[in-house]
Each structure stands twice: as C-alpha cells, then as structure tokens.
Amino acid sequence: MEKRPHFIRREFPPREVSSISLALLLAAVLLLNAILYLHLNEFYTSSGHAETDPTLCPFGYFRLGAVKNCSPWLSCEAINREVRKLKCVGEGAVKKVFLSEWKENKVVLSQLTNSELKEDFLHGLKMLKALQSKHVVRLLGYCEQQFTILTEYHPLGSLRGLNETLHIPKYKGMNTWHRRLMLAMDYVGVIRYLHSSPLGTLVMCDSNDLDKVLSQYLLTSDFHILVNDLDALPLVNRSAGRLVKCGHRELQGEFVAPEQRWPYGEEMPFEDDLMPPYDEKTDIWKIPDVSNFFLGHVEGSDVVRLHLFDIHAACKRKDPAERPSAQEVLDTYRKVLTLLIREAAMPGTREML
C-alpha cells in the first residue's frame, strides 16, 4: 500500500495576524501624518506662508532678483539717473504705472496723475514703507517731490488675470483645488496682517466689488499673493472710539458689508455726515466671495467649498461683532487643507481602521 505524504498545515492565530496588520496600518498612518506635517510646514515656510521672510532686508533697504546684498531704497537722484521707462502698463484715478528697467531688472514706476489726489498717493507711499513684509509688494525707492514710487515687477500681473494665467500651458499644472485653496489662504493671510499690522488695525477700503479687490493684489511667479495698492487703508482704533468709512459716497450691492450700506432707506437721500462708521469686519464679510473666485470650478473645488461652508456662513453674519477674525478664518482654511490632503493621500483609511 502506497504511503501518502503527510503535509503539516500551520495556521497562525487570527488575532496575531489582525494585531500585526493593525500595527502596520497605524505605523503607516503615523508616517503619513509626519510627511503631511513636513509637507505643509514647507508650504507655510519656504513657499511664503511663514511669519518671517528671510529675503527681507532691514527697513530702508531692498534685495532684488538673485542679488544677495541689500541696497538702500533709491533716491530721487538715483531714480532719475538709473531708471528707464519702457511702456505704460496701467492707469488709475490716482497714478499711472510704467514698466521700467533698473540695472537690467524689470521694475514698476508709479507716478501721480491727479494733483488733487496727492494726499492719497502719499498715504499709499507711507503705508508701503511701513508695511514692508512678505504680504506687501517690495518697495525699491521713491521720490516724494516728484510723486514717484518704484516697486518690484511681477510679470503675472494682478489677480484679475488669474483664470487666464491658469489656462496657459506653462501653468496648467497649478490649476488644482489645493493650489487654489492656498491662494485663498494667502489672501486671508494678507487681511490678517492688515488687521494686526505694526500700525494697528487697517481696513482694506478699495474693495467695493470683486473686480476692484482683485486689482489691488499681484500674483507672483511662484503663485503667491502680494497686496500692491495701499492708497485706501484707514485705521481703526477702538480704544479711542475711532472707526472708519470707506469714502464719502454711498456704497451699494451685496458685495459690500451691510454696515457699509445706507441704513435709512430710499426715502431719505444719502448724506455722508449721517452715515455711521464701521470697523475691519467689513473685510471679513467679503472673504467668502473672494475665496469663491479663487476656488474656481476645478475638480475638488466643490468639496473644499463644502468644508468651508460653516466658516463662510459665519463671515456673512449681519452683526459684525459675530463674524470671526481673519486669524480664525485662516486657521480653518489650514485645517481644511490638512484634512483634504490627508484624505487624498490615503482614501479609505477610516474604513480600514
């Protein structure tokens, strides 16, 4: 009779396998969180989200391009001698803007066009000098006597052209929900900086409609946002009972905050003296509309909107005192970005656990 070989079948206890798998899964999750932390930390530091910017020079100095050393702001004499206008690239109510050249670097020269608005021009210069930071366009020089300001040039221009830029083949890879959300975070970061600036709480008054808001900011070549126009930044000082009014004309439309609209009805003509002042929470009211523009209509943007629904609803509260601060909005944006990147990196993790 032929003997059949006996095969010994070993079975590992089910609990042991389950424990090993769980341990490996938890280790993978911890590793993923560490990678996410480092990745997001890089976003907030090397990509322009850090609180300090190592490229900034001491007050009164600037660094341009690949040059390592800081140079003093250019004086009237230096601007007249060394800066060459190339062409006019824009004109507003206050100033005309020229693409120019300084020592083989493209720069922007702004000159006052309406002498009646010289106080606005000089106020903008004062703000530009005092607020130099990673949030503000870099000042290269100025000449008060000739009402001239020299700033860094950013070829992608204002945020009004964002969608067109993202359709250029070179930048199509940037047209994603997370890059767009980071731009919204940059914008809220600027608002947060203005509300807690070295000068005090400043209100962004040149913001009566979306197009006007977008025209105040520049898009850098590494896809960050800088505020460029600081002509209308009044100061709120609650301890002194000082609030603000954005101009002397009646403001209308859903884009501006309710407290910025004439409160006495159509039967009573608008009078600037009777218009109540307000505070920086007008900027908070506008955040959802501006962020909605940034998010666009790419894959995943609706999911981002869903996660931001509650904070945006809070921004739209009629009572300004009930709206969140810019810091609270920024914190929420960061949490949402972290959450969504984690979910995109490890879909189904929750179900596995």
XYZ file of C-alpha atoms in Angstrom:
353
model
C 0.000 0.000 0.000
C 1.463 3.294 -1.092
C 2.046 5.769 1.678
C 0.797 9.229 1.066
C 2.977 12.071 2.314
C 1.568 13.996 5.210
C 1.566 17.786 4.850
C 1.562 19.734 8.053
C -0.610 22.829 7.759
C 0.294 25.628 10.114
C -2.256 28.265 10.934
C -1.426 31.477 12.675
C -3.886 32.594 15.264
C -6.310 35.071 13.692
C -5.746 37.593 16.480
C -1.999 37.644 15.848
C -2.488 38.444 12.152
C -5.023 41.110 12.998
C -2.680 42.720 15.541
C 0.241 42.795 13.112
C -1.916 44.301 10.356
C -3.317 46.924 12.702
C 0.144 47.826 13.952
C 1.433 48.207 10.387
C -1.582 50.293 9.425
C -1.177 52.574 12.422
C 2.522 52.943 11.642
C 1.619 53.889 8.059
C -0.885 56.479 9.289
C 1.666 57.972 11.682
C 4.248 58.086 8.901
C 1.721 59.759 6.603
C 0.917 62.368 9.262
C 4.626 63.078 9.698
C 5.036 63.503 5.929
C 1.966 65.756 5.805
C 3.317 67.843 8.669
C 6.634 68.342 6.920
C 4.892 68.979 3.585
C 2.515 71.584 4.995
C 5.277 73.123 7.085
C 7.191 73.599 3.837
C 4.081 75.291 2.351
C 3.920 77.714 5.278
C 7.652 78.491 5.322
C 9.673 78.110 2.116
C 6.621 78.815 -0.056
C 5.825 82.099 1.606
C 3.499 81.198 4.492
C 5.977 81.713 7.300
C 5.582 84.606 9.676
C 9.104 85.809 8.879
C 10.647 86.171 5.456
C 14.431 85.611 5.288
C 14.612 87.513 1.978
C 13.512 90.782 3.603
C 16.119 93.459 4.254
C 16.252 95.943 7.150
C 13.977 98.982 6.956
C 15.074 101.313 4.154
C 16.748 98.559 2.115
C 15.752 96.021 -0.532
C 17.072 92.945 -2.296
C 16.161 92.258 -5.921
C 16.472 89.110 -8.005
C 19.451 86.845 -7.344
C 21.485 89.622 -5.686
C 22.490 88.610 -2.140
C 23.253 92.034 -0.716
C 20.662 94.598 0.371
C 20.655 98.005 -1.325
C 19.231 101.243 0.120
C 15.935 102.479 -1.324
C 16.650 104.508 -4.444
C 16.510 108.270 -4.009
C 15.100 110.905 -6.388
C 18.521 111.339 -7.959
C 19.076 107.597 -8.402
C 15.608 107.061 -9.895
C 16.067 109.910 -12.381
C 19.533 108.720 -13.344
C 19.236 104.921 -13.307
C 15.599 104.020 -14.065
C 14.423 103.908 -17.674
C 10.730 103.832 -18.593
C 9.754 101.195 -21.143
C 5.980 101.495 -21.541
C 2.775 102.471 -19.735
C 1.019 99.341 -18.421
C -1.836 100.871 -16.448
C -3.554 103.999 -15.217
C -5.989 104.561 -12.350
C -7.633 107.505 -10.652
C -4.505 108.292 -8.634
C -1.465 107.181 -10.632
C -0.053 105.982 -13.940
C 2.078 102.830 -13.949
C 5.113 102.226 -16.190
C 7.038 99.042 -16.828
C 10.627 100.224 -16.411
C 14.200 98.976 -16.176
C 16.838 99.375 -13.480
C 20.256 97.757 -13.894
C 18.837 95.124 -16.287
C 15.973 94.353 -13.887
C 12.328 94.939 -14.787
C 10.719 97.261 -12.228
C 7.498 99.244 -11.888
C 7.442 103.045 -11.746
C 4.243 104.692 -10.471
C 3.621 108.418 -10.887
C 0.823 110.648 -9.638
C -1.552 111.773 -12.399
C -4.110 113.836 -10.468
C -2.678 116.556 -8.224
C -5.958 116.697 -6.298
C -5.281 113.168 -5.063
C -1.709 113.715 -3.908
C -2.711 113.045 -0.283
C -3.953 109.588 -1.301
C -0.714 108.985 -3.199
C 1.444 109.995 -0.235
C -0.690 107.918 2.135
C -0.112 104.902 -0.100
C 3.624 105.548 -0.017
C 3.563 105.875 3.779
C 1.746 102.539 4.069
C 4.104 100.877 1.591
C 7.135 101.949 3.618
C 5.697 100.980 6.985
C 4.182 97.630 5.980
C 7.077 96.029 4.095
C 6.690 92.285 4.684
C 6.083 89.033 2.830
C 2.488 90.197 2.265
C 3.311 93.505 0.538
C 4.926 94.305 -2.805
C 8.605 95.170 -2.394
C 9.484 98.870 -2.322
C 12.658 99.753 -4.242
C 12.664 103.533 -3.955
C 10.585 106.699 -4.046
C 10.703 110.440 -4.663
C 8.133 112.463 -2.720
C 8.985 115.712 -4.522
C 8.136 114.150 -7.885
C 5.359 111.864 -6.526
C 7.130 108.740 -7.796
C 7.259 105.213 -6.357
C 9.452 102.343 -7.582
C 8.417 98.745 -6.795
C 9.275 95.183 -7.806
C 7.843 93.888 -11.085
C 5.665 90.754 -11.185
C 5.024 89.611 -14.773
C 1.797 87.707 -13.987
C 0.143 90.993 -13.032
C -2.954 91.461 -10.884
C -5.316 88.749 -9.705
C -7.857 89.819 -12.291
C -5.956 87.670 -14.783
C -5.704 84.572 -12.553
C -8.016 82.306 -14.560
C -6.407 83.305 -17.850
C -2.955 82.592 -16.366
C -4.046 79.140 -15.188
C -5.088 78.246 -18.741
C -1.613 78.967 -20.116
C 0.076 75.574 -20.796
C 3.023 76.502 -18.550
C 0.743 76.971 -15.531
C -1.978 74.363 -16.128
C -0.362 72.130 -13.527
C -1.156 74.800 -10.936
C -4.878 74.682 -11.732
C -5.798 72.355 -8.863
C -8.079 72.672 -5.855
C -5.205 72.656 -3.352
C -3.199 75.331 -5.180
C -6.318 77.478 -5.468
C -7.080 76.978 -1.785
C -3.539 78.064 -0.952
C -4.117 81.277 -2.917
C -7.257 81.885 -0.848
C -5.148 81.302 2.261
C -2.627 83.852 1.020
C -5.435 86.384 0.558
C -6.813 85.802 4.055
C -3.235 85.989 5.342
C -2.910 89.494 3.877
C -6.183 90.546 5.548
C -4.974 89.065 8.841
C -1.705 91.018 8.515
C -3.523 94.304 7.829
C -5.822 93.752 10.808
C -2.819 93.231 13.112
C -0.240 95.408 11.359
C 2.591 97.333 13.050
C 0.470 100.471 12.576
C -2.665 98.969 14.132
C -5.894 97.627 12.640
C -6.123 98.687 8.994
C -9.196 98.265 6.761
C -8.886 97.470 3.033
C -11.228 100.131 1.689
C -10.553 99.730 -2.050
C -12.849 96.700 -2.097
C -16.349 97.724 -3.164
C -16.672 94.938 -5.750
C -14.811 91.764 -6.669
C -13.000 93.274 -9.659
C -11.746 96.152 -7.508
C -10.477 93.738 -4.855
C -8.606 91.620 -7.411
C -6.958 94.701 -8.911
C -5.330 95.510 -5.548
C -3.286 92.294 -5.455
C -0.448 90.821 -7.524
C 0.215 87.184 -8.422
C 3.878 86.248 -8.051
C 5.701 83.847 -10.360
C 5.743 81.190 -7.604
C 1.981 81.599 -7.168
C 1.601 83.666 -4.049
C -0.287 86.874 -3.427
C 1.002 90.348 -2.559
C -1.058 93.420 -1.805
C 0.007 96.158 -4.206
C -2.279 99.168 -3.728
C -2.314 100.697 -0.250
C -3.827 104.100 -1.037
C -7.014 103.456 0.988
C -6.108 101.901 4.347
C -7.828 103.784 7.171
C -7.040 102.910 10.785
C -9.498 101.512 13.321
C -8.768 102.439 16.943
C -11.465 101.063 19.215
C -9.844 102.281 22.432
C -10.023 105.831 21.065
C -13.507 105.268 19.645
C -12.216 105.662 16.109
C -13.982 103.742 13.338
C -13.793 104.232 9.564
C -15.817 104.982 6.451
C -14.620 103.837 3.020
C -15.007 107.059 1.045
C -17.707 109.671 1.078
C -20.104 108.160 -1.452
C -22.980 105.765 -0.985
C -21.976 102.113 -1.342
C -24.437 99.603 -2.752
C -24.659 95.920 -3.635
C -24.375 92.595 -1.836
C -20.580 92.516 -2.088
C -20.084 95.292 0.470
C -20.981 94.540 4.085
C -24.462 95.502 5.391
C -22.993 98.144 7.716
C -21.405 99.844 4.692
C -24.798 100.463 3.082
C -27.043 103.461 3.720
C -29.241 102.358 6.656
C -32.111 104.878 6.353
C -33.924 103.661 3.248
C -34.540 105.139 -0.195
C -36.917 107.775 1.073
C -34.013 109.553 2.788
C -31.249 110.827 0.466
C -27.697 109.748 1.300
C -25.686 112.170 3.440
C -22.112 111.326 4.309
C -22.326 113.064 7.688
C -25.211 110.793 8.719
C -23.581 107.572 7.536
C -22.459 105.500 10.570
C -18.799 104.390 10.610
C -17.711 100.749 10.902
C -14.694 98.544 11.610
C -12.443 95.930 9.967
C -15.161 93.247 9.974
C -16.237 94.633 6.580
C -13.172 92.801 5.189
C -14.376 89.537 6.769
C -17.778 89.819 5.055
C -16.057 89.808 1.648
C -13.802 86.771 2.225
C -16.300 84.103 1.027
C -16.898 85.903 -2.292
C -13.193 86.395 -2.955
C -12.374 82.802 -1.944
C -15.134 81.518 -4.212
C -13.348 83.225 -7.102
C -10.044 81.625 -6.111
C -11.524 78.122 -5.867
C -12.947 78.318 -9.381
C -14.554 75.242 -10.914
C -11.798 72.637 -10.962
C -12.135 69.056 -9.762
C -12.386 69.020 -5.977
C -13.272 72.693 -5.526
C -16.875 71.901 -4.567
C -15.620 69.569 -1.842
C -13.470 72.426 -0.500
C -16.493 74.742 -0.540
C -18.473 72.187 1.450
C -15.769 72.041 4.136
C -15.627 75.861 4.269
C -19.409 76.284 4.424
C -19.647 76.915 8.181
C -16.789 79.433 8.410
C -18.071 81.279 5.340
C -21.590 81.382 6.818
C -20.058 82.920 9.949
C -18.302 85.547 7.790
C -21.712 86.550 6.396
C -23.383 87.202 9.751
C -25.219 90.511 9.687
C -23.841 91.612 13.053
C -20.137 92.438 12.506
C -19.294 91.504 16.100
C -20.446 87.931 15.434
C -18.130 87.420 12.463
C -14.838 85.559 13.009
C -11.474 87.262 12.938
C -9.191 86.887 9.932
C -6.949 84.684 12.102
C -9.872 82.321 12.831
C -10.709 82.109 9.129
C -7.070 81.393 8.253
C -6.836 78.684 10.942
C -9.933 76.997 9.497
C -8.528 77.133 5.960
C -5.319 75.475 7.159
C -7.237 72.700 8.932
C -9.318 72.045 5.827
C -6.216 71.905 3.616
C -4.539 69.435 6.001
C -7.656 67.268 6.209
C -8.241 67.133 2.466
C -4.606 66.379 1.628
C -4.659 63.554 4.189
C -7.857 62.121 2.705
C -6.479 62.402 -0.826
C -3.235 60.660 0.201
C -4.916 57.732 1.994
C -8.512 57.286 0.824
C -10.367 54.602 2.765
C -8.105 54.795 5.837
C -11.082 55.386 8.100
C -12.852 52.278 6.763
C -9.715 50.147 7.206
C -9.453 51.138 10.839
